[in-house]
């Protein structure tokens, strides 16, 4: 069975600090997909990134970067120079290729960026 | 207009009442899902549908039923609502094509059962 663990329930940083959100996953499939979603206070889910299990290259998008390491089953998300607008709940999720493509979500990390 | 639309956005209902949450999409995706979000638990899958004739139970289907009226419409029903069904409900769609595209989510329905 697939499982996603986000051990950090809440993180609080001061604006301009860097912050890393951890995500550890479990799966028996060799082909799978990992995702990060952002949920701002307004409640909608905003897609941030998708990574497949064959692509371990790290990715950078502006102030966001992701570090995928199959050896440790981790897919961590770093925000550089955080801003108040980054305050949100962030979810890591896993989808196995052989499944119905449903997502298994972690419990989320509440990030608060203080001015 | 949003690609995935949920109605209503907010609803307060009484224990024992039947309630339906509706979802429609313009993505043209064949797969649709209903998730429930509770604080500290992330999102959990209630039901999913591959197409109009294919409905499947998810992790927490007890107390819920669904109907896929058309490829674009997927409704979630609570036959007899109870307070612990108070939650934020999300509908999502995805494409069955090769590779897992991201799921597209509706804006959520906040349901309160009193």
CSV table of C-alpha atoms in Angstrom, one decimal:
chain,number,residue,atom,x,y,z
A,1,UNK,CA,0.0,0.0,0.0
A,2,UNK,CA,1.1,3.5,-0.7
A,3,UNK,CA,1.8,6.0,2.1
A,4,UNK,CA,3.0,9.6,2.3
A,5,UNK,CA,4.4,11.0,5.5
A,6,UNK,CA,4.9,14.7,6.2
A,7,UNK,CA,6.3,14.8,9.7
A,8,UNK,CA,6.3,18.5,10.0
A,9,UNK,CA,2.8,19.6,11.1
A,10,UNK,CA,3.6,23.2,11.4
A,11,UNK,CA,6.5,25.4,10.5
A,12,UNK,CA,7.0,29.1,11.2
A,13,UNK,CA,9.7,31.2,9.6
A,14,UNK,CA,10.4,34.9,9.3
A,15,UNK,CA,10.2,36.4,5.8
A,16,UNK,CA,13.3,36.0,3.6
A,17,UNK,CA,14.4,32.8,5.4
A,18,UNK,CA,14.7,29.6,3.5
A,19,UNK,CA,12.5,26.7,4.5
A,20,UNK,CA,12.4,23.0,3.5
A,21,UNK,CA,9.2,20.9,3.7
A,22,UNK,CA,9.9,17.2,4.1
A,23,UNK,CA,8.1,14.4,2.4
A,24,UNK,CA,8.7,10.7,2.7
A,25,UNK,CA,6.8,8.1,0.7
A,26,UNK,CA,6.3,4.4,0.6
A,27,UNK,CA,5.3,2.4,-2.4
A,28,UNK,CA,5.8,-1.1,-3.9
A,29,UNK,CA,5.5,0.1,-7.5
A,30,UNK,CA,8.6,0.9,-9.5
A,31,UNK,CA,6.7,3.4,-11.5
A,32,UNK,CA,5.0,6.2,-9.6
A,33,UNK,CA,4.4,9.9,-9.5
A,34,UNK,CA,5.0,12.5,-6.8
A,35,UNK,CA,3.2,15.8,-6.5
A,36,UNK,CA,3.2,18.9,-4.4
A,37,UNK,CA,0.1,21.0,-3.9
A,38,UNK,CA,-0.4,24.3,-2.1
A,39,UNK,CA,-3.6,25.1,-0.2
A,40,UNK,CA,-3.7,28.9,0.6
A,41,UNK,CA,-6.1,30.2,3.3
A,42,UNK,CA,-8.8,30.5,0.6
A,43,UNK,CA,-9.0,26.7,0.5
A,44,UNK,CA,-8.3,25.8,-3.1
A,45,UNK,CA,-5.6,23.3,-4.1
A,46,UNK,CA,-2.9,24.6,-6.3
A,47,UNK,CA,-0.8,22.2,-8.3
A,48,UNK,CA,3.0,22.9,-7.9
A,49,UNK,CA,4.9,20.1,-9.4
A,50,UNK,CA,4.8,16.5,-10.7
A,51,UNK,CA,7.8,14.2,-10.7
A,52,UNK,CA,7.9,10.6,-12.1
A,53,UNK,CA,10.0,7.9,-10.5
A,54,UNK,CA,12.4,7.7,-13.4
A,55,UNK,CA,13.4,11.3,-13.2
A,56,UNK,CA,15.6,12.1,-10.2
A,57,UNK,CA,16.7,15.4,-11.5
A,58,UNK,CA,16.1,18.2,-9.0
A,59,UNK,CA,13.9,21.0,-10.3
A,60,UNK,CA,14.0,24.7,-9.6
A,61,UNK,CA,11.2,27.1,-10.4
A,62,UNK,CA,11.8,30.6,-9.3
A,63,UNK,CA,12.1,30.5,-5.5
A,64,UNK,CA,10.8,26.9,-5.4
A,65,UNK,CA,13.0,23.8,-5.7
A,66,UNK,CA,12.5,20.2,-5.2
A,67,UNK,CA,14.9,17.4,-4.2
A,68,UNK,CA,13.9,13.9,-5.2
A,69,UNK,CA,15.9,11.0,-3.7
A,70,UNK,CA,14.8,7.5,-4.5
A,71,UNK,CA,17.4,6.1,-2.1
A,72,UNK,CA,15.7,7.7,0.8
A,73,UNK,CA,12.2,7.7,-0.6
A,74,UNK,CA,12.0,11.5,-0.1
A,75,UNK,CA,10.7,14.4,-2.2
A,76,UNK,CA,11.5,17.5,-0.3
A,77,UNK,CA,10.4,21.0,-1.2
A,78,UNK,CA,12.4,24.1,-0.5
A,79,UNK,CA,11.2,27.7,-0.6
A,80,UNK,CA,14.1,30.2,-0.9
A,81,UNK,CA,13.7,33.7,0.5
A,82,UNK,CA,10.2,33.0,1.8
A,83,UNK,CA,7.4,35.6,1.5
A,84,UNK,CA,4.3,36.1,3.5
A,85,UNK,CA,2.3,35.0,0.5
A,86,UNK,CA,3.9,31.6,0.8
A,87,UNK,CA,1.9,31.0,4.0
A,88,UNK,CA,-0.3,28.0,3.2
A,89,UNK,CA,-0.7,24.3,3.8
A,90,UNK,CA,1.5,22.3,1.6
A,91,UNK,CA,0.6,18.7,0.6
A,92,UNK,CA,2.8,16.0,-0.8
A,93,UNK,CA,1.0,13.3,-2.7
A,94,UNK,CA,1.8,10.0,-4.5
A,95,UNK,CA,0.1,8.2,-7.3
A,96,UNK,CA,1.1,4.7,-8.4
A,97,UNK,CA,1.1,4.0,-12.1
A,98,UNK,CA,-0.8,0.8,-11.8
A,99,UNK,CA,-3.6,2.2,-9.7
A,100,UNK,CA,-6.6,4.3,-10.6
A,101,UNK,CA,-4.3,7.3,-10.5
A,102,UNK,CA,-5.9,8.3,-7.2
A,103,UNK,CA,-3.6,10.4,-5.1
A,104,UNK,CA,-2.5,9.4,-1.6
A,105,UNK,CA,-1.9,12.6,0.3
A,106,UNK,CA,0.3,13.3,3.3
A,107,UNK,CA,-1.3,15.1,6.2
A,108,UNK,CA,0.1,18.4,5.1
A,109,UNK,CA,2.5,21.0,6.5
A,110,UNK,CA,1.1,24.4,7.7
A,111,UNK,CA,3.7,27.0,6.7
A,112,UNK,CA,3.5,30.4,8.3
A,113,UNK,CA,5.8,33.1,7.1
A,114,UNK,CA,5.9,36.1,9.4
A,115,UNK,CA,6.7,39.6,8.2
B,1,UNK,CA,-15.1,29.7,-15.5
B,2,UNK,CA,-13.3,27.1,-13.5
B,3,UNK,CA,-12.4,23.8,-15.2
B,4,UNK,CA,-13.8,21.8,-12.2
B,5,UNK,CA,-16.9,23.3,-10.6
B,6,UNK,CA,-18.4,22.2,-7.3
B,7,UNK,CA,-21.8,23.2,-6.0
B,8,UNK,CA,-22.6,24.3,-3.4
B,9,UNK,CA,-19.5,26.0,-2.1
B,10,UNK,CA,-20.8,26.0,1.5
B,11,UNK,CA,-23.6,24.1,3.1
B,12,UNK,CA,-25.0,23.6,6.6
B,13,UNK,CA,-27.3,20.8,7.1
B,14,UNK,CA,-29.0,18.9,9.9
B,15,UNK,CA,-28.2,15.4,11.1
B,16,UNK,CA,-30.2,12.8,9.3
B,17,UNK,CA,-30.8,14.9,6.2
B,18,UNK,CA,-29.9,13.8,2.7
B,19,UNK,CA,-27.5,16.0,0.8
B,20,UNK,CA,-25.9,16.0,-2.6
B,21,UNK,CA,-22.7,17.7,-3.6
B,22,UNK,CA,-22.3,18.2,-7.3
B,23,UNK,CA,-19.3,18.4,-9.5
B,24,UNK,CA,-18.9,19.2,-13.2
B,25,UNK,CA,-15.9,19.5,-15.4
B,26,UNK,CA,-14.9,21.0,-18.7
B,27,UNK,CA,-11.5,19.3,-18.9
B,28,UNK,CA,-12.8,16.4,-21.0
B,29,UNK,CA,-11.2,14.0,-18.5
B,30,UNK,CA,-12.6,10.5,-18.1
B,31,UNK,CA,-11.6,10.0,-14.4
B,32,UNK,CA,-13.3,11.8,-11.6
B,33,UNK,CA,-12.7,11.6,-7.8
B,34,UNK,CA,-14.2,12.7,-4.6
B,35,UNK,CA,-11.9,13.4,-1.7
B,36,UNK,CA,-12.6,14.5,1.9
B,37,UNK,CA,-10.2,16.8,3.9
B,38,UNK,CA,-10.1,16.8,7.6
B,39,UNK,CA,-7.7,18.9,9.7
B,40,UNK,CA,-4.5,17.0,10.3
B,41,UNK,CA,-5.4,14.1,8.0
B,42,UNK,CA,-4.8,15.5,4.5
B,43,UNK,CA,-7.2,14.4,1.8
B,44,UNK,CA,-8.7,10.9,1.7
B,45,UNK,CA,-10.4,9.3,-1.2
B,46,UNK,CA,-14.1,8.6,-1.0
B,47,UNK,CA,-15.0,7.3,-4.4
B,48,UNK,CA,-13.6,7.4,-7.9
B,49,UNK,CA,-14.9,6.7,-11.4
B,50,UNK,CA,-13.1,5.7,-14.5
B,51,UNK,CA,-16.1,6.4,-16.7
B,52,UNK,CA,-19.9,6.6,-16.6
B,53,UNK,CA,-20.2,2.8,-16.0
B,54,UNK,CA,-17.3,2.4,-13.7
B,55,UNK,CA,-17.6,3.4,-10.0
B,56,UNK,CA,-15.2,2.3,-7.3
B,57,UNK,CA,-15.0,2.7,-3.6
B,58,UNK,CA,-12.1,4.6,-2.1
B,59,UNK,CA,-10.6,4.5,1.4
B,60,UNK,CA,-13.6,6.0,3.2
B,61,UNK,CA,-16.8,5.2,1.3
B,62,UNK,CA,-19.0,4.2,4.2
B,63,UNK,CA,-21.9,6.7,4.5
B,64,UNK,CA,-21.5,8.0,1.0
B,65,UNK,CA,-22.8,7.2,-2.5
B,66,UNK,CA,-22.0,8.6,-5.9
B,67,UNK,CA,-23.5,9.0,-9.3
B,68,UNK,CA,-21.7,9.5,-12.6
B,69,UNK,CA,-24.5,11.1,-14.6
B,70,UNK,CA,-22.3,11.9,-17.6
B,71,UNK,CA,-18.6,12.0,-18.3
B,72,UNK,CA,-18.6,15.6,-17.1
B,73,UNK,CA,-20.7,15.1,-13.9
B,74,UNK,CA,-20.0,13.3,-10.7
B,75,UNK,CA,-22.2,13.7,-7.7
B,76,UNK,CA,-21.6,12.7,-4.1
B,77,UNK,CA,-24.5,12.0,-1.8
B,78,UNK,CA,-24.8,11.7,2.0
B,79,UNK,CA,-27.9,9.6,2.5
B,80,UNK,CA,-28.2,10.5,6.2
B,81,UNK,CA,-25.7,13.1,7.2
B,82,UNK,CA,-24.0,12.8,10.6
B,83,UNK,CA,-21.8,15.4,12.4
B,84,UNK,CA,-18.5,13.6,11.7
B,85,UNK,CA,-19.1,14.1,8.0
B,86,UNK,CA,-18.4,17.7,8.6
B,87,UNK,CA,-15.4,18.4,6.4
B,88,UNK,CA,-14.1,20.0,3.2
B,89,UNK,CA,-15.0,18.0,0.1
B,90,UNK,CA,-13.0,18.1,-3.1
B,91,UNK,CA,-13.9,16.8,-6.5
B,92,UNK,CA,-11.0,16.1,-8.9
B,93,UNK,CA,-10.5,15.0,-12.4
B,94,UNK,CA,-7.6,13.4,-14.3
B,95,UNK,CA,-6.8,12.0,-17.7
B,96,UNK,CA,-6.3,8.3,-18.3
B,97,UNK,CA,-3.7,8.9,-21.0
B,98,UNK,CA,-0.2,7.7,-20.7
B,99,UNK,CA,1.6,9.1,-17.8
B,100,UNK,CA,0.0,10.5,-14.7
B,101,UNK,CA,-1.0,14.0,-15.3
B,102,UNK,CA,-1.8,16.1,-12.2
B,103,UNK,CA,-5.3,15.9,-10.8
B,104,UNK,CA,-7.3,19.1,-11.3
B,105,UNK,CA,-9.3,20.0,-8.2
B,106,UNK,CA,-12.5,21.9,-7.7
B,107,UNK,CA,-12.6,24.8,-5.3
B,108,UNK,CA,-14.1,22.6,-2.5
B,109,UNK,CA,-17.4,22.4,-0.7
B,110,UNK,CA,-17.4,23.1,3.0
B,111,UNK,CA,-20.0,21.0,4.6
B,112,UNK,CA,-21.2,21.4,8.2
B,113,UNK,CA,-23.5,18.8,9.7
B,114,UNK,CA,-25.2,20.1,12.9
